[in-house]
Coordinates of N, CA and C in Angstrom, one line a residue:
X1 N -108.4 72.7 -155.1 CA -107.9 73.8 -155.8 C -107.2 73.2 -157.1
X2 N -107.6 73.6 -158.3 CA -107.0 73.1 -159.5 C -105.5 73.5 -159.6
X3 N -104.8 72.6 -160.2 CA -103.4 72.9 -160.5 C -103.2 73.9 -161.5
X4 N -102.3 74.9 -161.3 CA -102.0 75.9 -162.3 C -101.3 75.2 -163.5
X5 N -101.9 75.3 -164.7 CA -101.3 74.6 -165.8 C -99.9 75.0 -166.2
X6 N -99.5 76.2 -165.7 CA -98.2 76.7 -166.0 C -97.1 76.3 -165.0
X7 N -97.6 75.7 -163.9 CA -96.7 75.3 -162.8 C -95.7 74.2 -163.3
X8 N -94.5 74.1 -162.7 CA -93.6 73.0 -163.0 C -94.2 71.6 -162.7
X9 N -95.0 71.5 -161.7 CA -95.7 70.2 -161.4 C -96.7 69.8 -162.5
X10 N -97.4 70.8 -163.0 CA -98.4 70.5 -164.1 C -97.7 70.1 -165.3
X11 N -96.5 70.7 -165.6 CA -95.8 70.4 -166.8 C -95.2 68.9 -166.7
X12 N -94.8 68.6 -165.5 CA -94.3 67.2 -165.3 C -95.4 66.2 -165.4
X13 N -96.6 66.5 -164.9 CA -97.7 65.6 -164.9 C -98.3 65.4 -166.3
X14 N -98.0 66.3 -167.2 CA -98.5 66.2 -168.6 C -97.4 65.9 -169.6
X15 N -96.2 65.6 -169.0 CA -95.1 65.2 -169.9 C -95.4 63.9 -170.6
X16 N -94.7 63.6 -171.7 CA -94.9 62.3 -172.3 C -94.8 61.1 -171.4
X17 N -95.6 60.1 -171.6 CA -95.5 58.9 -170.9 C -94.9 57.8 -171.8
X18 N -94.1 57.0 -171.2 CA -93.5 55.9 -172.0 C -94.5 55.0 -172.4
X19 N -94.6 54.6 -173.7 CA -95.6 53.6 -174.2 C -95.5 52.3 -173.6
X20 N -96.5 51.5 -173.6 CA -96.5 50.2 -173.1 C -97.2 49.3 -174.1
X21 N -97.5 48.0 -173.6 CA -98.2 47.1 -174.5 C -99.1 46.2 -173.7
X22 N -100.0 45.6 -174.4 CA -101.0 44.7 -173.9 C -100.4 43.3 -173.8
X23 N -100.4 42.6 -172.6 CA -99.9 41.3 -172.5 C -100.9 40.2 -172.1
X24 N -102.1 40.6 -171.8 CA -103.2 39.7 -171.4 C -104.5 40.4 -171.6
X25 N -105.5 39.7 -172.1 CA -106.9 40.2 -172.3 C -107.9 39.2 -171.7
X26 N -108.8 39.6 -171.0 CA -109.9 38.7 -170.4 C -111.2 39.4 -170.4
X27 N -112.3 38.6 -170.6 CA -113.6 39.1 -170.5 C -114.4 38.4 -169.3
X28 N -115.1 39.3 -168.6 CA -115.9 38.8 -167.5 C -117.3 38.5 -168.1
X29 N -117.6 37.3 -168.5 CA -118.8 37.0 -169.3 C -120.0 37.1 -168.4
X30 N -119.9 36.8 -167.1 CA -121.0 37.1 -166.2 C -120.4 37.4 -164.8
X31 N -121.3 37.8 -163.9 CA -120.8 38.5 -162.7 C -119.8 37.7 -161.9
X32 N -120.0 36.4 -161.6 CA -119.0 35.7 -160.8 C -118.3 34.6 -161.5
X33 N -118.5 34.5 -162.8 CA -117.9 33.5 -163.7 C -116.4 33.7 -163.8
X34 N -115.6 32.7 -164.0 CA -114.2 32.9 -164.3 C -114.0 33.7 -165.6
X35 N -113.0 34.5 -165.7 CA -112.7 35.3 -166.9 C -112.4 34.4 -168.0
X36 N -112.8 34.8 -169.2 CA -112.5 34.1 -170.4 C -111.3 34.8 -171.0
X37 N -110.2 34.1 -171.1 CA -108.9 34.6 -171.7 C -109.1 34.6 -173.2
X38 N -108.8 35.7 -173.8 CA -108.9 35.9 -175.3 C -107.6 36.5 -175.9
X39 N -107.4 36.4 -177.2 CA -106.3 37.0 -177.8 C -106.6 38.5 -178.2
X40 N -107.9 38.8 -178.4 CA -108.3 40.1 -178.7 C -109.7 40.4 -178.3
X41 N -110.1 41.6 -178.1 CA -111.4 42.0 -177.8 C -111.8 43.3 -178.6
X42 N -113.1 43.4 -178.8 CA -113.6 44.6 -179.5 C -114.1 45.6 -178.5
X43 N -113.5 46.8 -178.5 CA -114.0 47.8 -177.6 C -115.1 48.6 -178.3
X44 N -116.2 48.7 -177.6 CA -117.4 49.4 -178.1 C -117.5 50.8 -177.5
X45 N -117.5 51.8 -178.3 CA -117.6 53.2 -177.8 C -118.8 53.4 -176.9
X46 N -118.5 53.9 -175.7 CA -119.5 54.2 -174.8 C -120.0 53.0 -173.9
X47 N -119.5 51.8 -174.2 CA -120.0 50.7 -173.5 C -118.9 49.8 -172.8
X48 N -117.9 49.4 -173.5 CA -116.8 48.6 -172.9 C -116.4 47.5 -173.9
X49 N -116.0 46.3 -173.4 CA -115.5 45.3 -174.3 C -116.7 44.4 -174.7
X50 N -116.9 44.1 -176.0 CA -117.9 43.2 -176.4 C -117.8 41.8 -175.8
X51 N -118.8 41.3 -175.2 CA -118.8 40.0 -174.5 C -118.5 40.1 -173.0
X52 N -118.1 41.3 -172.5 CA -117.9 41.5 -171.1 C -119.2 42.0 -170.5
X53 N -119.5 41.5 -169.3 CA -120.8 41.8 -168.7 C -120.9 43.3 -168.3
X54 N -119.8 44.0 -168.2 CA -119.9 45.5 -168.0 C -120.2 46.2 -169.3
X55 N -120.1 45.6 -170.5 CA -120.3 46.3 -171.7 C -121.8 46.8 -171.9
X56 N -122.7 46.3 -171.1 CA -124.0 46.8 -171.1 C -124.2 48.1 -170.4
X57 N -123.2 48.6 -169.7 CA -123.3 49.7 -168.8 C -122.6 50.9 -169.4
X58 N -123.2 52.1 -169.3 CA -122.6 53.3 -169.7 C -122.1 54.0 -168.4
X59 N -120.8 53.9 -168.2 CA -120.2 54.4 -167.0 C -118.7 54.5 -167.0
X60 N -118.1 54.7 -165.8 CA -116.7 54.9 -165.8 C -115.9 53.6 -165.7
X61 N -116.5 52.5 -165.5 CA -115.8 51.3 -165.3 C -116.0 50.3 -166.5
X62 N -116.0 50.9 -167.7 CA -116.2 50.1 -168.9 C -115.1 49.1 -169.1
X63 N -113.9 49.4 -168.9 CA -112.7 48.6 -169.1 C -111.8 48.7 -167.9
X64 N -111.2 47.6 -167.4 CA -110.3 47.7 -166.3 C -108.9 47.2 -166.8
X65 N -107.9 47.9 -166.3 CA -106.5 47.6 -166.7 C -105.6 47.6 -165.5
X66 N -104.7 46.7 -165.5 CA -103.7 46.5 -164.4 C -102.3 46.3 -165.0
X67 N -101.3 46.7 -164.3 CA -99.9 46.5 -164.8 C -99.4 45.1 -164.4
X68 N -98.7 44.5 -165.3 CA -98.0 43.2 -165.0 C -97.1 43.4 -163.8
X69 N -96.5 44.6 -163.8 CA -95.6 44.9 -162.7 C -96.3 44.9 -161.3
X70 N -97.6 45.3 -161.3 CA -98.4 45.3 -160.1 C -98.7 43.9 -159.7
X71 N -98.9 43.0 -160.6 CA -99.2 41.6 -160.3 C -98.1 41.0 -159.5
X72 N -96.9 41.3 -159.9 CA -95.7 40.8 -159.1 C -95.7 41.4 -157.7
X73 N -96.0 42.7 -157.6 CA -96.1 43.3 -156.2 C -97.2 42.7 -155.4
X74 N -98.3 42.4 -155.9 CA -99.4 41.8 -155.2 C -99.0 40.4 -154.7
X75 N -98.4 39.7 -155.6 CA -98.0 38.3 -155.3 C -97.0 38.4 -154.1
X76 N -96.1 39.3 -154.2 CA -95.1 39.5 -153.1 C -95.8 39.8 -151.8
X77 N -96.8 40.7 -151.8 CA -97.6 41.0 -150.6 C -98.3 39.8 -150.0
X78 N -98.7 38.9 -150.9 CA -99.4 37.7 -150.4 C -98.5 36.5 -150.1
X79 N -97.2 36.7 -150.3 CA -96.2 35.6 -150.1 C -96.3 34.5 -151.1
X80 N -96.7 34.9 -152.3 CA -96.9 33.9 -153.4 C -95.9 34.2 -154.5
X81 N -95.6 33.2 -155.3 CA -94.7 33.4 -156.5 C -95.4 34.2 -157.6
X82 N -96.7 34.0 -157.8 CA -97.4 34.8 -158.8 C -98.9 34.8 -158.5
X83 N -99.6 35.7 -159.1 CA -101.1 35.7 -159.1 C -101.6 35.7 -160.5
X84 N -102.7 35.1 -160.8 CA -103.3 35.1 -162.1 C -104.1 36.4 -162.4
X85 N -103.9 37.0 -163.6 CA -104.7 38.2 -163.9 C -106.2 38.0 -163.7
X86 N -106.7 36.8 -164.0 CA -108.1 36.4 -163.9 C -108.6 36.5 -162.4
X87 N -107.7 36.2 -161.5 CA -108.1 36.3 -160.1 C -108.4 37.7 -159.7
X88 N -107.8 38.7 -160.3 CA -108.1 40.1 -160.0 C -109.2 40.7 -160.8
X89 N -109.8 39.9 -161.8 CA -111.0 40.3 -162.5 C -110.8 41.6 -163.3
X90 N -109.6 41.8 -163.8 CA -109.3 42.9 -164.7 C -109.4 42.5 -166.1
X91 N -109.7 43.4 -167.1 CA -109.8 43.0 -168.5 C -108.5 43.0 -169.2
X92 N -107.6 43.9 -168.9 CA -106.4 44.0 -169.6 C -105.2 44.1 -168.7
X93 N -104.1 43.4 -169.0 CA -102.9 43.5 -168.3 C -101.9 44.2 -169.2
X94 N -101.2 45.2 -168.7 CA -100.3 46.0 -169.5 C -98.8 45.7 -169.0
X95 N -97.9 46.1 -169.8 CA -96.5 46.1 -169.4 C -95.8 47.3 -169.9
X96 N -94.9 47.8 -169.1 CA -94.0 48.9 -169.6 C -94.6 50.3 -169.5
X97 N -95.8 50.5 -169.0 CA -96.4 51.8 -168.8 C -97.0 52.0 -167.4
X98 N -96.8 53.2 -166.9 CA -97.3 53.5 -165.6 C -98.8 54.0 -165.8
X99 N -99.7 53.1 -165.5 CA -101.1 53.5 -165.8 C -101.6 54.7 -165.0
X100 N -101.0 54.9 -163.8 CA -101.4 56.1 -163.0 C -101.0 57.4 -163.7
X101 N -100.1 57.3 -164.6 CA -99.7 58.5 -165.3 C -100.7 58.9 -166.4
X102 N -101.7 58.0 -166.6 CA -102.7 58.3 -167.6 C -104.0 58.9 -167.0
X103 N -103.9 59.2 -165.7 CA -105.1 59.7 -165.0 C -105.7 60.9 -165.8
X104 N -107.0 60.7 -166.0 CA -107.8 61.7 -166.7 C -107.3 62.0 -168.1
X105 N -106.6 61.1 -168.7 CA -106.1 61.3 -170.1 C -106.6 60.2 -171.0
X106 N -106.6 60.6 -172.3 CA -107.0 59.6 -173.3 C -105.8 58.9 -173.8
X107 N -106.0 57.7 -174.2 CA -104.8 56.9 -174.8 C -105.3 55.9 -175.8
X108 N -104.4 55.7 -176.8 CA -104.6 54.7 -177.8 C -104.2 53.3 -177.2
X109 N -105.1 52.3 -177.5 CA -104.7 51.0 -177.1 C -105.2 50.1 -178.2
X110 N -104.3 49.6 -179.0 CA -104.7 48.9 -180.3 C -105.4 50.0 -181.2
X111 N -106.6 49.6 -181.7 CA -107.3 50.5 -182.6 C -108.3 51.4 -181.9
X112 N -108.4 51.2 -180.6 CA -109.4 52.0 -179.8 C -108.7 53.1 -179.0
X113 N -109.6 54.1 -178.6 CA -109.2 55.2 -177.7 C -110.0 55.1 -176.5
X114 N -109.2 55.0 -175.3 CA -109.9 54.9 -174.0 C -109.5 56.2 -173.2
X115 N -110.3 56.5 -172.2 CA -110.0 57.6 -171.3 C -109.9 57.1 -169.9
X116 N -108.8 57.2 -169.2 CA -108.7 56.8 -167.8 C -109.7 57.5 -167.0
X117 N -110.5 56.8 -166.2 CA -111.6 57.4 -165.4 C -111.4 57.3 -163.9
X118 N -110.4 56.5 -163.5 CA -110.2 56.4 -162.0 C -109.4 55.2 -161.7
X119 N -109.1 55.1 -160.4 CA -108.4 53.9 -159.9 C -109.4 52.7 -159.8
X120 N -108.9 51.6 -160.0 CA -109.7 50.3 -159.9 C -109.4 49.7 -158.5
X121 N -110.2 50.1 -157.6 CA -110.0 49.6 -156.2 C -110.4 48.1 -156.0
X122 N -109.7 47.5 -155.1 CA -110.1 46.0 -154.9 C -111.5 45.9 -154.3
X123 N -112.1 44.8 -154.5 CA -113.4 44.5 -153.9 C -113.2 43.4 -152.8
X124 N -114.3 43.1 -152.1 CA -114.3 42.1 -151.1 C -113.9 40.7 -151.6
X125 N -114.1 40.5 -152.9 CA -113.8 39.2 -153.4 C -112.3 38.9 -153.3
X126 N -111.5 39.9 -153.1 CA -110.0 39.6 -153.0 C -109.8 38.8 -151.7
X127 N -110.6 38.9 -150.7 CA -110.5 38.1 -149.5 C -110.9 36.7 -149.8
X128 N -112.0 36.5 -150.6 CA -112.4 35.2 -151.0 C -111.4 34.5 -151.8
X129 N -110.8 35.2 -152.7 CA -109.8 34.7 -153.7 C -108.5 34.3 -153.0
X130 N -107.9 35.3 -152.2 CA -106.6 35.1 -151.7 C -106.5 34.8 -150.2
X131 N -107.7 34.9 -149.5 CA -107.7 34.7 -148.1 C -107.5 36.0 -147.3
X132 N -107.4 35.9 -146.0 CA -107.2 37.0 -145.2 C -106.0 37.8 -145.6
X133 N -106.2 39.1 -145.8 CA -105.2 40.0 -146.2 C -105.2 40.3 -147.7
X134 N -106.0 39.5 -148.5 CA -106.1 39.7 -149.9 C -106.5 41.1 -150.3
X135 N -107.5 41.7 -149.7 CA -107.9 43.0 -150.0 C -106.8 44.0 -149.8
X136 N -106.1 44.0 -148.7 CA -105.0 44.9 -148.4 C -103.8 44.7 -149.3
X137 N -103.6 43.5 -149.8 CA -102.5 43.2 -150.7 C -102.7 43.9 -152.0
X138 N -103.9 44.1 -152.4 CA -104.3 44.7 -153.7 C -104.4 46.2 -153.6
X139 N -104.6 46.7 -152.5 CA -104.8 48.2 -152.3 C -103.6 49.0 -152.9
X140 N -103.9 49.9 -153.7 CA -102.9 50.8 -154.3 C -102.3 50.1 -155.6
X141 N -102.6 48.9 -155.9 CA -102.0 48.2 -157.0 C -103.1 47.6 -157.9
X142 N -104.3 48.1 -157.8 CA -105.4 47.5 -158.6 C -105.6 48.0 -160.0
X143 N -104.8 49.0 -160.4 CA -104.9 49.5 -161.8 C -105.8 50.6 -161.9
X144 N -106.4 50.7 -163.1 CA -107.3 51.8 -163.4 C -108.6 51.3 -164.1
X145 N -109.6 52.2 -164.1 CA -110.8 52.0 -164.9 C -110.7 53.0 -166.1
X146 N -111.4 52.6 -167.1 CA -111.4 53.5 -168.3 C -112.8 53.4 -169.1
X147 N -113.1 54.5 -169.8 CA -114.2 54.6 -170.7 C -113.7 54.4 -172.1
X148 N -114.5 53.8 -172.9 CA -114.2 53.6 -174.4 C -114.7 54.9 -175.1
X149 N -113.8 55.7 -175.6 CA -114.1 56.9 -176.4 C -114.3 56.6 -177.9
X150 N -113.4 55.8 -178.4 CA -113.5 55.3 -179.8 C -113.3 53.8 -179.8
X151 N -114.3 53.1 -180.5 CA -114.2 51.7 -180.5 C -113.1 51.2 -181.4
X152 N -112.7 49.9 -181.2 CA -111.7 49.3 -182.1 C -111.2 48.0 -181.4
X153 N -110.3 47.3 -182.1 CA -109.8 46.0 -181.6 C -108.6 46.3 -180.7
X154 N -108.6 45.5 -179.5 CA -107.5 45.5 -178.6 C -107.0 44.1 -178.5
X155 N -105.7 43.9 -178.9 CA -105.2 42.5 -179.0 C -103.9 42.4 -178.2
X156 N -103.5 41.2 -178.0 CA -102.2 41.0 -177.4 C -101.1 41.7 -178.2
X157 N -100.2 42.3 -177.5 CA -99.0 43.1 -178.1 C -99.5 44.4 -178.6
X158 N -100.8 44.8 -178.5 CA -101.2 46.1 -178.9 C -100.4 47.2 -178.1
X159 N -100.0 48.3 -178.8 CA -99.3 49.4 -178.2 C -100.3 50.2 -177.4
X160 N -99.8 50.8 -176.3 CA -100.6 51.7 -175.4 C -99.8 53.0 -175.4
X161 N -100.5 54.0 -176.0 CA -99.8 55.3 -176.2 C -100.7 56.4 -175.9
X162 N -100.3 57.4 -175.0 CA -101.2 58.5 -174.7 C -101.5 59.3 -176.0
X163 N -102.7 59.9 -176.0 CA -103.1 60.7 -177.2 C -102.4 62.0 -177.1

């Protein structure tokens, strides 16, 4: 049942979101290859990040984002001091913004406009990467997937602001 747009909960869910910023960018050049850490990436409308193996696909998982704050939680769940963004295979690490508040919303990130398309659930590779319990350590903390609506450059320190 859809939420009544005039309800107090609907107003809260569409209230302004605190802006954030990009703190890490990585490209998955091929399926199982290590991520290539870059200072900026070009978002291609309808495809994803140029040079990322997902950029050939028109779908909901064109770009993946995760919060730096979630990386600390995942590390804690694993009993580690930290985890590398590349280990989680996400394209962009953010700071200062609750990505879940962007659900089904468009947002500016650098010169591009993305639209949050869903949660980015962990895959079985988390067990390979972190060992037993790796998958469950990431559950609920995997970030979001997004589609590229308008292309542009996404660089370190780029602002992330809802449209």
